[in-house]
Short mmCIF file of C-alpha atoms and ligand atoms in Angstrom, two decimals:
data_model
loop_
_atom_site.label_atom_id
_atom_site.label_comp_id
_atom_site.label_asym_id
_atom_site.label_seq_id
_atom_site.Cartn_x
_atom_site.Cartn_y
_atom_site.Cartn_z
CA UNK A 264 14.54 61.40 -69.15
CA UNK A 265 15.85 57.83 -69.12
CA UNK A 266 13.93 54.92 -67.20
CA UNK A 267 15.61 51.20 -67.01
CA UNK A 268 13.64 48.77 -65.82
CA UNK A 269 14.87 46.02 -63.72
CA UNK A 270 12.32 42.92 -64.90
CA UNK A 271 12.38 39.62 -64.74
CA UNK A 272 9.23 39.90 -67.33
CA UNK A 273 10.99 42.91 -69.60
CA UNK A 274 8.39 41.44 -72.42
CA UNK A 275 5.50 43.22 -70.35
CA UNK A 276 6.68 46.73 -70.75
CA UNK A 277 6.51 47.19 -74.83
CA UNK A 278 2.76 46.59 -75.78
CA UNK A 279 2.05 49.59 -73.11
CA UNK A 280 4.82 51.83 -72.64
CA UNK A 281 5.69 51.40 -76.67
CA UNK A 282 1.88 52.70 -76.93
CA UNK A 283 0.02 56.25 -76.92
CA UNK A 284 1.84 58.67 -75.31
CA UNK A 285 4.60 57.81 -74.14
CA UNK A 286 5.46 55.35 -77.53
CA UNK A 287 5.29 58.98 -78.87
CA UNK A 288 7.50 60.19 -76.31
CA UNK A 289 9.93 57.55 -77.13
CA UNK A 290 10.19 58.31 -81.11
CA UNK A 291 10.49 61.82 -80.22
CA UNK A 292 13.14 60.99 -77.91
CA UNK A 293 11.79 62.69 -75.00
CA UNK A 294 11.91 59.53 -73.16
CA UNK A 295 14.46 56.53 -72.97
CA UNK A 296 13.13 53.24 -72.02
CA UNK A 297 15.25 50.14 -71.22
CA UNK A 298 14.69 46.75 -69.48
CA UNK A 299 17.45 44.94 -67.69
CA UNK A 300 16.70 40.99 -66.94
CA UNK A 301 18.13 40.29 -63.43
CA UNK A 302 18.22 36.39 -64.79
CA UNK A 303 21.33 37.46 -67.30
CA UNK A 304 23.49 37.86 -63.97
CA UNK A 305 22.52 34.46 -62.40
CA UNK A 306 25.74 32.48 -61.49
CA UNK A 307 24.27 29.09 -62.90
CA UNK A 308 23.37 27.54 -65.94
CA UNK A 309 19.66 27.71 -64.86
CA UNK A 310 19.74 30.89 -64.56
CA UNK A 311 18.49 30.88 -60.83
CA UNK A 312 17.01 34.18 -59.72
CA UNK A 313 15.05 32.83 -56.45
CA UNK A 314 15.27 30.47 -53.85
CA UNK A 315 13.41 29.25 -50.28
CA UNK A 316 12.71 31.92 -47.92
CA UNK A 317 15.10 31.53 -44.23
CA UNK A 318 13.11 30.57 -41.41
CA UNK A 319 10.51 28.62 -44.04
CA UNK A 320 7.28 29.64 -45.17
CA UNK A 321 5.53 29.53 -48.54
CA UNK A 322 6.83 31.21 -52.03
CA UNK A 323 9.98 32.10 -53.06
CA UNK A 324 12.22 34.99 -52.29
CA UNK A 325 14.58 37.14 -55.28
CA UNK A 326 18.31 36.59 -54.20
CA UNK A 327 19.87 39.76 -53.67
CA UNK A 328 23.23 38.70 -56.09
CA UNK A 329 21.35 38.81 -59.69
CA UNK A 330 19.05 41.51 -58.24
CA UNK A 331 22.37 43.38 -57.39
CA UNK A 332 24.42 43.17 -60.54
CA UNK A 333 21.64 44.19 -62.54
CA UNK A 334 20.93 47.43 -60.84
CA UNK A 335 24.68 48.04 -60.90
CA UNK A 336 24.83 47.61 -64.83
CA UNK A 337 22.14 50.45 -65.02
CA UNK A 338 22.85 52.71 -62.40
CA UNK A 339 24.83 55.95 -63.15
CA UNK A 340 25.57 59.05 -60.14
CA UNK A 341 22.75 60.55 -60.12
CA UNK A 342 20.13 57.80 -60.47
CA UNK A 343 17.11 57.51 -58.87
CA UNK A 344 16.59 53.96 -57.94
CA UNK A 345 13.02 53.08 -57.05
CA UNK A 346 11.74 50.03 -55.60
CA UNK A 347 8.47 48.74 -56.08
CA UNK A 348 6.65 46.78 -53.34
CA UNK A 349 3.79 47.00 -51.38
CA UNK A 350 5.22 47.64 -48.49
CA UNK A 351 5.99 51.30 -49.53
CA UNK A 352 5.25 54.56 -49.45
CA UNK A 353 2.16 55.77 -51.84
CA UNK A 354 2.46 57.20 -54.96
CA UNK A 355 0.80 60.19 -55.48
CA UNK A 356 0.62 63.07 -58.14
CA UNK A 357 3.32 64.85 -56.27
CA UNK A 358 5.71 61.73 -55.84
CA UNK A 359 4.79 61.89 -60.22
CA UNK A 360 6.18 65.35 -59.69
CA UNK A 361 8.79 65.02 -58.05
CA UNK A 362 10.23 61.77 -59.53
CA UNK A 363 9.45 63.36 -63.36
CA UNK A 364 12.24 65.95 -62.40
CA UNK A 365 14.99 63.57 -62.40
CA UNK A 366 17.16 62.71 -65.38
CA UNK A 367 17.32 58.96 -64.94
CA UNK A 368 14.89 56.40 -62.92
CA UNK A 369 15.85 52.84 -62.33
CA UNK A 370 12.50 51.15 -61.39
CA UNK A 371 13.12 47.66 -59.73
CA UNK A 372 10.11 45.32 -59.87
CA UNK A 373 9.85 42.35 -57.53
CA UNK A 374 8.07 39.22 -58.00
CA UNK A 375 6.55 36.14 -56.06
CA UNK A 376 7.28 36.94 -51.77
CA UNK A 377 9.51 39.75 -52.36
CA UNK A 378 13.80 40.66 -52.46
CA UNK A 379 15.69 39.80 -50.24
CA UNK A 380 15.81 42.74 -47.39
CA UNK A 381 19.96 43.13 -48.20
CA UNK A 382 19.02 44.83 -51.76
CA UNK A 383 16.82 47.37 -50.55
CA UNK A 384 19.65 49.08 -49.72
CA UNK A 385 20.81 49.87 -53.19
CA UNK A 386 16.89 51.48 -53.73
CA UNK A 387 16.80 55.11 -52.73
CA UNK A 388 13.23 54.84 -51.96
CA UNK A 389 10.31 52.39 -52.20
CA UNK A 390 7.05 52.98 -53.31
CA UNK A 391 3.57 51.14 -53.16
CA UNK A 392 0.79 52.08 -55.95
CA UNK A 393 -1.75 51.20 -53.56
CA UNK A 394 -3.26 49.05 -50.57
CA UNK A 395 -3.33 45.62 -52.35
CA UNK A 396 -0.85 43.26 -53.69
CA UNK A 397 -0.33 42.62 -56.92
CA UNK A 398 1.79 39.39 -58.22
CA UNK A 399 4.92 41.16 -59.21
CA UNK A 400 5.80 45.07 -59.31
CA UNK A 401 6.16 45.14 -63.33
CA UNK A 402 2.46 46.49 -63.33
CA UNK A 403 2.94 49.39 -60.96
CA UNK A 404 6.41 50.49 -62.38
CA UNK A 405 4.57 50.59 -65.84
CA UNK A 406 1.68 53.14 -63.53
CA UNK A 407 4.93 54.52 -62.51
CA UNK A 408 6.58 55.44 -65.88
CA UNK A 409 3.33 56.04 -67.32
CA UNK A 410 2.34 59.00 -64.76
CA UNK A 411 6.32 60.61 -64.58
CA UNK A 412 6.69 60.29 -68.17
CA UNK A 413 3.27 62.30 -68.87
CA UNK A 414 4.97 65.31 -67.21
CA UNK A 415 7.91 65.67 -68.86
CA UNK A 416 8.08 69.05 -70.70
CA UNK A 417 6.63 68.79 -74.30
CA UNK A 418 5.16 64.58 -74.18
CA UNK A 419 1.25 65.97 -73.48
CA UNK A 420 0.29 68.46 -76.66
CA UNK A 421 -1.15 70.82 -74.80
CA UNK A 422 1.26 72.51 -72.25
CA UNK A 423 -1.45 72.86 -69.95
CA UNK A 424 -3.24 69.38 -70.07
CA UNK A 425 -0.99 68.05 -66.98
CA UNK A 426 -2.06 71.40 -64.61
CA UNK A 427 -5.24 71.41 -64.80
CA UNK A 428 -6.89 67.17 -63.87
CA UNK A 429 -7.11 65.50 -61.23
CA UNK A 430 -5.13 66.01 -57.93
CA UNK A 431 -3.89 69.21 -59.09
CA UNK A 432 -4.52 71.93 -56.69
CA UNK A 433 -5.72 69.08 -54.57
CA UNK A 434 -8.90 68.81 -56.10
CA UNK A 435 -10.52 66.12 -58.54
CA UNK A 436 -10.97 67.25 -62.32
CA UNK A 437 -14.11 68.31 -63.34
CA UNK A 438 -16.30 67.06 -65.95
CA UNK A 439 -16.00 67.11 -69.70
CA UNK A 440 -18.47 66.80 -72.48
CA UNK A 441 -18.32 67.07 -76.07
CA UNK A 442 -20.41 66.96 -79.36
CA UNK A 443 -23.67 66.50 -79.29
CA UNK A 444 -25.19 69.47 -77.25
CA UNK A 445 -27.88 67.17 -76.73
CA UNK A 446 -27.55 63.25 -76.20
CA UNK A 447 -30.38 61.00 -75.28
CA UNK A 448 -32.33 63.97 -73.97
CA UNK A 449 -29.10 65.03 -71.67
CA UNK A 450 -27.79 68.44 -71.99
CA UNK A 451 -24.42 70.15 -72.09
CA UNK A 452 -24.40 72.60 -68.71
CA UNK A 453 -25.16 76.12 -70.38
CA UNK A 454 -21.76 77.80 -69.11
CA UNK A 455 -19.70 75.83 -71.07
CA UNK A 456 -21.58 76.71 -74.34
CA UNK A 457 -21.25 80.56 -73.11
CA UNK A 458 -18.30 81.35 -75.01
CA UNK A 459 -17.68 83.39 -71.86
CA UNK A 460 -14.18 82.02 -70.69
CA UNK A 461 -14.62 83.84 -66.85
CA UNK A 462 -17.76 82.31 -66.89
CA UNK A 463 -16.72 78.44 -68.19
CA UNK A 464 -13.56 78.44 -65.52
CA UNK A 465 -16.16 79.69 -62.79
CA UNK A 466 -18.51 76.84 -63.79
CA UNK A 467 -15.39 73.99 -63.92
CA UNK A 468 -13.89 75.85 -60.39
CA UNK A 469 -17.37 74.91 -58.85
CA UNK A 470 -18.10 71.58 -60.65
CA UNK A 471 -14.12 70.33 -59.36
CA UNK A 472 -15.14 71.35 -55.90
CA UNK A 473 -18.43 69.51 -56.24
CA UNK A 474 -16.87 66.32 -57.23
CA UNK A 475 -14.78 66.47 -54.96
CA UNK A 476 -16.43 66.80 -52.00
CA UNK A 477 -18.88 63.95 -53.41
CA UNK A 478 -15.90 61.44 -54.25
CA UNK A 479 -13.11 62.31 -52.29
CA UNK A 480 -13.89 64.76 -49.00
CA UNK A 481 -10.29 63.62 -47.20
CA UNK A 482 -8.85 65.54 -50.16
CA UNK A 483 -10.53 68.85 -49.35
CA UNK A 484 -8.80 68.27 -45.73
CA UNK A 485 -5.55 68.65 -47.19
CA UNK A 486 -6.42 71.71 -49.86
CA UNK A 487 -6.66 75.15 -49.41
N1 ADE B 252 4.16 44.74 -56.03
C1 ADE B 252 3.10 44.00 -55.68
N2 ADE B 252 2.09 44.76 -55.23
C2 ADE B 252 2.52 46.05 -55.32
C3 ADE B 252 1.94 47.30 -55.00
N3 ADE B 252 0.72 47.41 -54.51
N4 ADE B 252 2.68 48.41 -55.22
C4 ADE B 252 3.93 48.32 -55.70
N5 ADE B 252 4.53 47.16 -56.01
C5 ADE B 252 3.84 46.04 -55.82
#
């Protein structure tokens, strides 16, 4: 998979995405990462990228020309251009899914009041990474790449890690523990120490539901 990045910050994107997992992804070539500076197709020597909202109002808006061009340079048929904002739908585990199936993601981050409205157009969908605004969309297209990338075949070791966490099966992961048996007087729950692998998948089965319904009963709404 290939993701560009349309930034007007692309020096955000290497200290995390070049990181961990998905650096690893990258030298192994199972993911392509570029940035594409909407400032490099400004019309003027300032390289002006934003300008006074119509109709007033504090902060500035991103002018839909340089926001434009630089989608255009990156976008191929077939791309999947994704808009970050706010004002969009939520990402979820199954929006991961779905967008980790594509072959090429454009992810288009806006900064200070927003784009103008014209560009949206270019954006096959928009997507918010949660109630609450953040100064520019750089961070949540990084939560973006981060969560597709993770579930493209071969980037997690274990072919199983991405099936069985969190929101899979609708249900919250359950808990983990390792080495000691014993810490500060705490122990390891007994089934997972059985050996008995019917036994230790019963015991995590029960433990997800648990947590669940604890943390996060609207999700057992939705579940089976
Ligand atoms: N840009 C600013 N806040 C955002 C949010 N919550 N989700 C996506 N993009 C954003």
């Amino acid at each position: 998979m290939r993701i560009d990045v349309v930034t007007l910050f692309p020096e955000m994107f290497e200290p995390v995405l070049g990181a961990s997992i998905t650096g690893r992804a990258r030298t192994r070539g199972l993911l392509e990462l570029g940035t594409v500076n909407p400032r490099d197709f400004a019309a003027d020597r300032h390289r002006t990228v934003d300008d006074r909202p119509f109709g007033g109002g504090a902060g500035m808006v991103l002018m839909a020309e340089p926001l434009h061009r630089a989608i255009k340079s990156v976008r191929r048929p077939g791309s999947r251009v994704v808009c970050l904002t706010p004002r969009g739908p939520r990402f979820d585990a199954a929006a991961a899914r779905r967008l980790a199936r594509e072959e090429h993601l454009v992810l288009v981050c806006g900064r200070y009041e927003g784009l103008d409205e014209r560009v949206l157009r270019l954006c096959d969908e928009e997507v918010s990474i949660g109630d609450f605004v953040l100064t520019g969309g750089e961070l949540p297209a990084m939560m973006v790449a981060d969560a597709v990338a993770r579930l493209i075949p071969g980037v997690l070791k274990k072919a199983d890690a991405a099936a069985c966490e969190s929101f899979e099966g609708g249900l919250l992961e359950h808990p983990h523990y390792t080495r000691p048996r014993v810490w500060r007087g705490r122990k390891v729950p007994e089934a997972l120490l059985s050996g008995d692998h019917e036994r230790i998948a019963e015991w995590r089965r029960c433990a997800a539901r648990r947590v669940t319904r604890r943390r996060r009963p609207d999700l057992l709404k939705t579940s089976t």
